[in-house]
């Protein structure tokens, strides 16, 4: 593998020769990669290359068949489910489709982790929720239900929810998929700002190459049969043609076309108020 | 022949495996139940959905079944000149069998299927994984209140079914067929034994509630995370739930004489 190794001490999360298969279909074959502390790492790869699978392995939602997954200095592959819950308290995850609890309002969704794990009062929780909503650029959405949100809003609420407990590691799955170019830019700026102000380790999974290459401090490239990692500039000038071809592929345009059609279908971008008032 | 036996063997093996997993799931629910918080709010919400929203269907069905029992009972009893025992016949069949069993079947179809579909949809939209990532056990937050609500609602709904059923039998026997009201009621009162009949009926419906609560939550929790998977799980809840209620009914009756 022609990638620069990251010293153990700098890696916040590390995959070590991880094998992962669904049934008897292998998805990750001996994947090793590292995610440096405090930096924005980006996992790039085609659809179905196993990007979401990597995030789920880090969150302990899936168990690798072989290899080690280190979060902090701890190998989580051998942990019991009850121990995993301890590890997850330090993680925040933004799911591709938000995974918001659809029976709860936006306010209740964001308050949920604090209600479960903190002793803060109702007022303190509400203040924290508004703080986080403001940080992702949302206001007056407290009483909306998840189904009343547009795609871009769902992403931002999901991001706010992942941030509620000040995670040390933020896992972000496809923050740009299904968004129009403006929302894409907004989310990109948001992620960078959050990383610079809160300083957590960020692992962003995406197939949107321009945005991710702009924000990345560290890139992990999932190519068929191998993994390449490094800083964006060296990867762009990589001697490996597959790497260069992957990074210069014109996915941006097709993504934009896709995003536009989806936006059309979704109709008006503004959320509709409940009760019609 | 050998192939048939081998196939049967494999099937039985899978069933035993599945029962093992169901037992593990049950243990998981018991474990989280003994841990704070109590989740009163979620529990009350679920009792509303499984219990309160089933009141109408249970009441109407109870009334209809009671009226049929009154009619059938009367035409049979009158042949032996025993129509004065109609109260006993209607009351005992409702309390001992019809109430708990039919309530369990109706509740499986109405609330059990809804529980499976809801949990399955939450799984398909990654809401359960979302809970896990917030360090909340979905068995604790989602499954536990639903399962317990079923255990608690079932005997209450069964009692409602029995009461409306007896009312239906009374309407047919007394108002339509002209049996004396006092005769009907005293026959009912003399025949029903609290310990044998009423307590047994309650135990039965608590067992059915547990059964349906477990099956419906388990099916939802293990559903394949797709539309087809959720749909199959929902069907399976209704089928397996109903059949196991009927099978358990036989064994409870045979073993405990309820
Ligand atoms: N629960 C699952 N069961 C079976 N196959 C799955 C499951 N989840 C993902 N896969 C398969 O594994 C591969 C990698 O999935 P995923 O990690 O979601 O890819 P990506 O996020 O890079 O698009 C895909 O081919 C997908 O079809
Ligand atoms: Mg994915």
XYZ file of C-alpha atoms and ligand atoms in Angstrom:
563
model
C 0.000 0.000 0.000
C 1.465 3.324 -1.057
C 0.129 5.432 1.771
C 1.813 7.427 4.486
C 1.445 5.644 7.816
C 0.151 7.595 10.774
C 1.962 7.081 14.073
C -0.105 5.258 16.714
C -0.032 8.220 19.042
C -1.720 10.557 16.546
C -4.537 8.211 15.572
C -7.803 8.646 17.417
C -9.477 5.845 15.531
C -7.724 3.046 13.726
C -8.800 0.046 11.682
C -6.323 -2.769 11.638
C -6.661 -5.457 8.957
C -10.439 -5.449 9.268
C -12.418 -8.130 7.447
C -16.122 -7.565 7.093
C -18.665 -9.554 5.113
C -22.440 -9.496 4.973
C -23.446 -13.133 4.879
C -20.826 -14.566 2.553
C -20.346 -11.379 0.540
C -17.125 -9.665 1.599
C -17.211 -5.861 1.754
C -13.975 -4.969 3.534
C -10.961 -7.207 2.994
C -8.099 -6.542 5.335
C -8.699 -2.804 5.490
C -6.250 -0.796 7.582
C -6.538 2.948 8.012
C -6.171 5.590 10.677
C -8.003 8.786 11.578
C -5.844 11.451 13.244
C -6.934 13.212 16.425
C -8.685 16.546 16.010
C -8.581 16.473 12.223
C -11.226 16.119 9.555
C -10.726 12.765 7.897
C -12.659 11.906 4.815
C -13.473 8.432 3.578
C -14.006 8.432 -0.168
C -15.166 5.552 -2.277
C -17.745 4.555 -4.819
C -21.264 3.496 -3.920
C -21.198 0.200 -2.093
C -17.479 0.331 -1.377
C -18.143 -0.033 2.346
C -17.990 3.563 3.590
C -21.073 3.333 5.809
C -19.884 -0.066 6.950
C -16.674 1.515 8.261
C -18.636 4.071 10.306
C -20.882 1.345 11.710
C -17.836 -0.695 12.678
C -16.382 2.293 14.518
C -19.706 2.806 16.312
C -19.827 -0.868 17.224
C -23.126 -1.299 15.357
C -21.467 -4.039 13.316
C -18.807 -6.475 14.391
C -15.844 -7.221 12.187
C -15.192 -10.874 11.412
C -11.471 -10.315 11.839
C -9.057 -7.519 12.646
C -9.162 -4.782 15.237
C -11.093 -1.526 15.505
C -9.393 0.859 17.907
C -11.301 3.804 19.327
C -9.011 5.823 21.531
C -6.524 3.150 22.459
C -9.259 0.616 23.027
C -10.010 -2.367 20.797
C -13.792 -2.387 20.602
C -14.132 -5.622 18.650
C -13.930 -7.696 21.814
C -16.231 -5.525 23.922
C -19.597 -6.686 25.190
C -22.658 -4.712 24.100
C -22.937 -3.113 27.555
C -19.314 -1.926 27.324
C -19.933 -0.578 23.837
C -22.529 1.785 25.293
C -19.738 3.349 27.359
C -17.643 3.903 24.227
C -20.602 5.317 22.285
C -21.085 8.081 24.835
C -17.949 9.664 23.418
C -19.154 9.296 19.820
C -21.666 11.260 17.840
C -23.055 9.964 14.572
C -24.941 11.713 11.840
C -26.725 9.062 9.791
C -27.184 9.362 6.050
C -30.944 9.760 6.357
C -30.879 11.455 9.724
C -32.303 8.548 11.726
C -34.286 11.079 13.764
C -36.971 9.588 16.005
C -40.030 10.274 13.904
C -42.495 10.275 16.783
C -40.662 13.142 18.489
C -40.457 16.810 17.520
C -37.146 18.436 16.608
C -36.809 19.831 20.136
C -37.520 16.452 21.726
C -35.109 14.726 19.352
C -32.278 17.033 20.317
C -33.176 16.988 24.010
C -33.302 13.206 24.006
C -29.601 12.376 24.574
C -29.363 14.951 27.350
C -32.528 13.701 29.026
C -31.082 10.213 28.935
C -27.571 10.934 30.097
C -27.428 14.233 31.973
C -29.016 15.720 35.053
C -29.634 19.069 33.428
C -32.950 20.782 34.088
C -35.586 21.180 31.406
C -34.597 24.843 30.911
C -30.900 24.065 30.654
C -31.592 21.333 28.115
C -33.756 23.650 26.054
C -31.041 26.304 26.103
C -28.476 23.758 24.923
C -30.794 22.613 22.144
C -31.259 26.166 20.895
C -27.529 26.762 21.079
C -26.866 23.713 18.900
C -29.684 24.536 16.488
C -28.271 28.026 16.110
C -24.839 26.548 15.466
C -26.212 24.605 12.503
C -28.147 27.644 11.304
C -31.677 26.682 12.286
C -34.265 28.679 14.219
C -37.952 28.284 15.073
C -38.042 24.608 14.246
C -38.646 23.289 17.796
C -42.132 21.981 17.216
C -41.687 20.626 13.714
C -41.829 16.872 13.274
C -39.012 15.170 11.307
C -41.329 14.423 8.356
C -41.985 18.165 7.975
C -38.320 18.959 7.390
C -36.633 19.328 4.008
C -33.629 17.144 3.189
C -31.097 19.822 4.066
C -32.853 20.571 7.342
C -32.915 16.891 8.299
C -29.141 16.773 7.826
C -28.624 19.843 9.952
C -30.930 18.632 12.737
C -29.175 15.255 12.656
C -25.829 17.038 12.872
C -27.071 19.102 15.817
C -28.247 15.943 17.542
C -24.888 14.248 17.023
C -23.263 17.278 18.683
C -25.560 17.417 21.723
C -23.219 15.537 24.020
C -19.984 17.187 22.847
C -18.581 14.017 21.301
C -14.847 13.479 21.053
C -15.363 11.773 17.721
C -17.989 12.798 15.205
C -18.987 10.277 12.527
C -20.763 11.784 9.537
C -22.351 9.638 6.835
C -22.933 11.262 3.424
C -23.581 14.822 4.587
C -23.985 16.049 1.005
C -26.097 13.372 -0.619
C -29.401 14.556 -2.011
C -28.628 18.217 -1.369
C -28.686 21.139 -3.779
C -25.328 22.916 -4.403
C -26.119 25.736 -1.971
C -27.001 23.388 0.888
C -23.902 21.371 0.084
C -21.726 24.465 0.488
C -23.531 25.366 3.721
C -23.031 21.945 5.279
C -19.402 21.880 4.178
C -18.744 25.239 5.837
C -20.648 24.097 8.901
C -18.606 20.942 9.338
C -15.349 22.847 8.981
C -16.451 25.487 11.485
C -17.575 22.870 13.994
C -14.250 21.091 13.701
C -12.256 24.320 14.138
C -14.321 25.606 17.098
C -15.022 22.378 18.978
C -11.869 20.574 17.897
C -13.208 17.053 17.769
C -11.994 14.268 15.542
C -14.243 14.087 12.505
C -14.715 11.179 10.155
C -16.762 12.150 7.126
C -17.908 9.587 4.605
C -18.879 10.808 1.175
C -18.689 10.287 -2.540
C -18.918 14.008 -3.179
C -15.296 14.603 -4.125
C -14.984 18.416 -4.451
C -16.466 19.289 -1.056
C -14.701 16.531 0.786
C -11.318 17.253 -0.782
C -11.657 20.921 0.204
C -12.431 20.207 3.834
C -10.192 17.182 4.383
C -7.070 17.178 6.506
C -6.684 13.483 5.833
C -8.153 11.300 3.105
C -8.866 7.581 3.119
C -9.601 6.308 -0.353
C -11.419 2.988 -0.712
C -10.480 1.580 -4.099
C -11.414 -1.891 -5.263
C -8.983 -4.187 -3.497
C -6.893 -1.555 -1.754
C -6.947 1.435 0.546
C -4.915 4.572 -0.034
C -4.571 7.305 2.542
C -2.797 10.593 2.926
C -3.186 14.364 2.839
C -5.294 15.696 -0.081
C -2.470 17.438 -1.947
C -0.220 14.384 -2.142
C -3.101 12.176 -3.215
C -3.970 14.523 -6.053
C -0.409 14.220 -7.302
C -0.289 10.496 -6.630
C 1.675 8.279 -8.982
C -1.141 5.762 -8.835
C -3.370 6.358 -11.874
C -6.396 4.846 -10.183
C -6.139 7.412 -7.393
C -5.757 10.328 -9.796
C -8.568 9.078 -11.987
C -10.884 8.605 -9.017
C -10.182 12.079 -7.656
C -10.621 13.870 -10.954
C -13.736 12.017 -12.001
C -16.452 14.457 -12.842
C -18.859 13.269 -10.194
C -19.588 16.828 -9.178
C -21.716 17.613 -12.192
C -23.708 14.429 -12.064
C -24.252 14.966 -8.346
C -25.542 18.449 -9.009
C -27.934 17.228 -11.642
C -29.157 14.583 -9.241
C -29.533 17.086 -6.446
C -31.498 19.437 -8.680
C -33.991 16.817 -9.751
C -34.475 15.701 -6.166
C -35.039 19.269 -5.127
C -37.672 19.651 -7.806
C -39.470 16.583 -6.604
C -39.312 17.720 -2.992
C -41.009 20.943 -4.034
C -40.972 24.034 -1.827
C -37.930 24.188 0.405
C -39.619 25.813 3.371
C -41.166 23.526 5.986
C -44.882 23.608 6.475
C -46.182 24.508 9.873
C -48.361 22.092 11.744
C -51.924 23.087 12.419
C -51.867 25.591 9.608
C -51.547 28.532 12.018
C -37.991 -40.114 2.638
C -34.523 -39.555 4.061
C -34.485 -36.151 2.421
C -37.829 -35.305 3.935
C -36.613 -36.238 7.398
C -33.429 -34.276 6.923
C -35.423 -31.245 5.851
C -37.746 -31.634 8.798
C -34.750 -31.945 11.098
C -33.222 -28.766 9.764
C -36.510 -26.981 10.207
C -36.886 -28.125 13.789
C -33.285 -27.104 14.409
C -33.993 -23.604 13.138
C -37.103 -23.414 15.292
C -35.188 -24.372 18.416
C -32.519 -21.817 17.544
C -35.197 -19.165 17.114
C -36.763 -20.113 20.463
C -33.345 -19.732 22.047
C -33.022 -16.243 20.615
C -36.541 -15.381 21.794
C -35.567 -16.519 25.297
C -32.459 -14.340 25.147
C -34.597 -11.408 23.975
C -37.004 -12.010 26.874
C -34.088 -12.023 29.299
C -32.890 -8.747 27.797
C -36.303 -7.122 28.368
C -36.350 -8.358 31.981
C -32.832 -7.000 32.558
C -33.604 -3.522 31.238
C -36.890 -3.489 33.168
C -35.001 -3.792 36.436
C -32.844 -0.778 35.584
C -33.919 2.831 36.064
C -35.388 4.986 34.567
C -38.954 3.674 34.762
C -40.039 5.235 31.445
C -43.541 5.921 32.767
C -44.288 8.355 29.944
C -43.447 5.887 27.176
C -45.345 3.141 28.985
C -48.479 5.264 29.323
C -48.247 6.195 25.625
C -48.076 2.522 24.706
C -50.966 1.530 26.997
C -52.957 4.189 25.211
C -52.051 2.782 21.795
C -52.548 -0.915 22.579
C -55.220 -0.636 25.260
C -57.343 2.456 24.932
C -57.461 2.407 21.148
C -58.651 -1.228 21.239
C -61.618 -0.481 23.532
C -64.124 0.015 20.740
C -63.278 -3.115 18.754
C -63.189 -5.227 21.947
C -66.470 -3.793 23.248
C -68.331 -4.330 19.998
C -66.914 -7.826 19.504
C -67.729 -8.763 23.101
C -71.286 -7.614 22.694
C -71.720 -9.531 19.431
C -70.190 -12.734 20.813
C -72.319 -12.481 23.962
C -75.479 -12.125 21.883
C -74.580 -15.138 19.750
C -73.858 -17.154 22.881
C -77.225 -16.086 24.298
C -79.015 -17.139 21.167
C -77.195 -20.448 20.675
C -77.326 -21.229 24.389
C -81.020 -20.547 24.588
C -81.988 -22.730 21.598
C -79.886 -25.598 22.974
C -80.945 -25.271 26.598
C -84.617 -24.923 25.822
C -84.574 -28.457 24.356
C -83.689 -29.790 27.797
C -85.934 -27.357 29.575
C -82.855 -25.801 31.112
C -83.137 -22.270 29.749
C -82.959 -20.920 33.311
C -79.247 -21.740 33.313
C -78.546 -19.435 30.372
C -76.760 -16.938 32.657
C -74.359 -19.657 33.792
C -73.644 -20.880 30.251
C -73.023 -17.414 28.830
C -70.999 -16.257 31.828
C -68.814 -19.331 32.157
C -67.975 -19.623 28.475
C -67.063 -15.956 28.319
C -65.002 -15.895 31.488
C -63.174 -19.168 31.008
C -62.595 -19.230 27.243
C -64.152 -16.709 24.925
C -63.061 -13.574 26.789
C -59.333 -14.258 27.106
C -58.937 -16.100 23.793
C -60.936 -13.852 21.491
C -59.498 -10.734 23.124
C -55.994 -12.102 22.533
C -56.770 -12.873 18.891
C -58.325 -9.470 18.261
C -55.519 -7.655 20.061
C -52.894 -9.571 18.089
C -54.498 -8.407 14.871
C -55.034 -4.839 15.940
C -52.231 -3.887 18.323
C -49.672 -6.683 17.898
C -49.365 -6.078 14.176
C -49.067 -2.333 14.792
C -46.234 -2.896 17.282
C -44.311 -5.091 14.836
C -44.786 -2.648 11.973
C -43.700 0.327 14.060
C -40.545 -1.329 15.405
C -39.731 -2.754 11.969
C -40.087 0.660 10.350
C -37.860 2.187 13.032
C -35.282 -0.449 12.246
C -35.526 0.091 8.489
C -35.013 3.851 8.915
C -32.024 3.280 11.236
C -33.808 4.834 14.210
C -32.818 1.866 16.382
C -29.158 2.248 15.358
C -29.552 5.972 15.993
C -30.606 5.190 19.560
C -27.634 2.858 20.003
C -25.262 5.584 18.856
C -26.784 7.907 21.473
C -25.888 5.188 23.976
C -29.530 4.252 24.521
C -30.496 0.601 24.311
C -33.471 0.300 21.936
C -34.702 -2.718 23.888
C -34.935 -0.422 26.890
C -36.442 2.634 25.224
C -38.590 1.133 22.447
C -39.279 -2.541 23.188
C -39.771 -2.560 26.936
C -42.726 -0.124 27.134
C -44.506 -1.854 24.254
C -44.121 -5.351 25.682
C -45.273 -4.345 29.153
C -48.200 -2.347 27.796
C -49.399 -5.519 26.095
C -49.094 -7.552 29.315
C -51.079 -4.947 31.252
C -53.703 -4.157 28.604
C -54.645 -7.732 27.799
C -56.437 -8.645 31.079
C -58.193 -5.280 31.128
C -59.426 -5.681 27.561
C -60.453 -9.253 28.309
C -62.477 -8.041 31.313
C -64.164 -5.507 29.052
C -64.923 -8.229 26.512
C -66.470 -10.414 29.225
C -68.598 -7.629 30.668
C -69.975 -6.491 27.313
C -70.436 -10.151 26.348
C -72.536 -10.866 29.421
C -74.531 -7.739 28.664
C -75.118 -9.052 25.128
C -76.223 -12.448 26.475
C -78.540 -10.699 28.922
C -80.158 -8.627 26.180
C -80.881 -11.738 24.101
C -81.920 -14.014 26.988
C -83.973 -11.567 29.047
C -85.235 -8.951 26.619
C -85.678 -11.108 23.520
C -86.365 -14.618 24.822
C -88.179 -13.578 27.951
C -86.131 -15.296 30.635
C -86.670 -13.686 34.040
C -83.954 -11.138 34.782
C -83.444 -12.395 38.345
C -83.172 -15.985 37.119
C -80.529 -15.072 34.537
C -78.408 -13.143 37.003
C -78.629 -15.595 39.905
C -77.755 -18.492 37.623
C -74.689 -16.515 36.551
C -73.780 -15.597 40.103
C -74.152 -19.134 41.473
C -72.137 -20.733 38.681
C -69.119 -18.445 38.674
C -66.463 -19.278 41.216
C -63.998 -16.498 41.858
C -60.888 -18.589 42.428
C -61.472 -21.116 39.677
C -63.078 -19.040 36.994
C -62.269 -15.366 37.461
C -58.695 -15.689 38.736
C -58.037 -18.350 36.101
C -59.370 -16.048 33.407
C -57.084 -13.241 34.522
C -54.055 -15.541 34.595
C -54.891 -16.766 31.130
C -55.084 -13.313 29.640
C -51.879 -12.206 31.377
C -50.121 -15.189 29.788
C -51.624 -14.311 26.400
C -50.567 -10.683 26.857
C -47.011 -11.772 27.593
C -47.012 -14.074 24.590
C -48.355 -11.499 22.139
C -46.200 -8.741 23.635
C -43.069 -10.835 23.173
C -43.874 -12.132 19.703
C -44.875 -8.764 18.286
C -41.833 -6.915 19.644
C -39.448 -9.722 18.715
C -40.759 -9.907 15.159
C -40.365 -6.154 14.730
C -36.903 -6.134 16.300
C -35.666 -8.940 14.058
C -37.446 -7.777 10.880
C -35.345 -7.414 7.749
C -34.804 -3.650 7.370
C -36.798 -3.313 4.142
C -40.439 -2.663 3.252
C -40.918 -6.307 2.362
C -39.179 -7.377 5.561
C -41.452 -5.255 7.728
C -44.506 -6.510 5.895
C -43.452 -10.154 6.337
C -42.737 -9.586 10.023
C -46.175 -8.067 10.543
C -47.896 -11.016 8.887
C -45.804 -13.387 10.931
C -46.835 -11.664 14.174
C -50.499 -12.162 13.384
C -50.054 -15.788 12.321
C -47.641 -16.930 15.017
C -49.326 -14.811 17.677
C -52.776 -16.207 16.970
C -51.676 -19.815 16.640
C -49.620 -19.761 19.805
C -52.494 -18.180 21.730
C -54.717 -21.079 20.674
C -52.085 -23.714 21.466
C -51.258 -22.194 24.841
C -54.968 -21.985 25.584
C -55.253 -25.730 25.237
C -52.321 -26.415 27.515
C -53.364 -23.930 30.200
C -56.847 -25.454 30.193
C -55.522 -28.999 30.266
C -52.905 -28.383 32.934
C -54.654 -25.957 35.233
C -58.266 -26.715 34.444
C -59.062 -23.070 33.798
N -27.255 -4.994 6.172
C -26.697 -5.396 5.023
N -26.916 -6.644 4.558
C -26.352 -7.069 3.432
N -25.565 -6.318 2.650
C -25.312 -5.060 3.036
C -25.856 -4.537 4.241
N -25.425 -3.263 4.386
C -24.646 -3.022 3.309
N -24.577 -4.084 2.515
C -23.791 -4.176 1.272
O -22.449 -3.933 1.574
C -21.858 -3.081 0.621
C -21.270 -1.863 1.286
O -22.300 -1.130 1.889
P -22.095 0.329 2.465
O -21.063 0.268 3.526
O -23.423 0.838 2.860
O -21.531 1.101 1.211
P -21.379 2.673 0.960
O -21.798 3.384 2.202
O -19.944 2.859 0.634
O -22.242 3.002 -0.199
C -22.939 -2.750 -0.374
O -22.724 -3.527 -1.508
C -24.213 -3.103 0.291
O -25.130 -3.606 -0.646
Mg -23.446 4.592 2.603
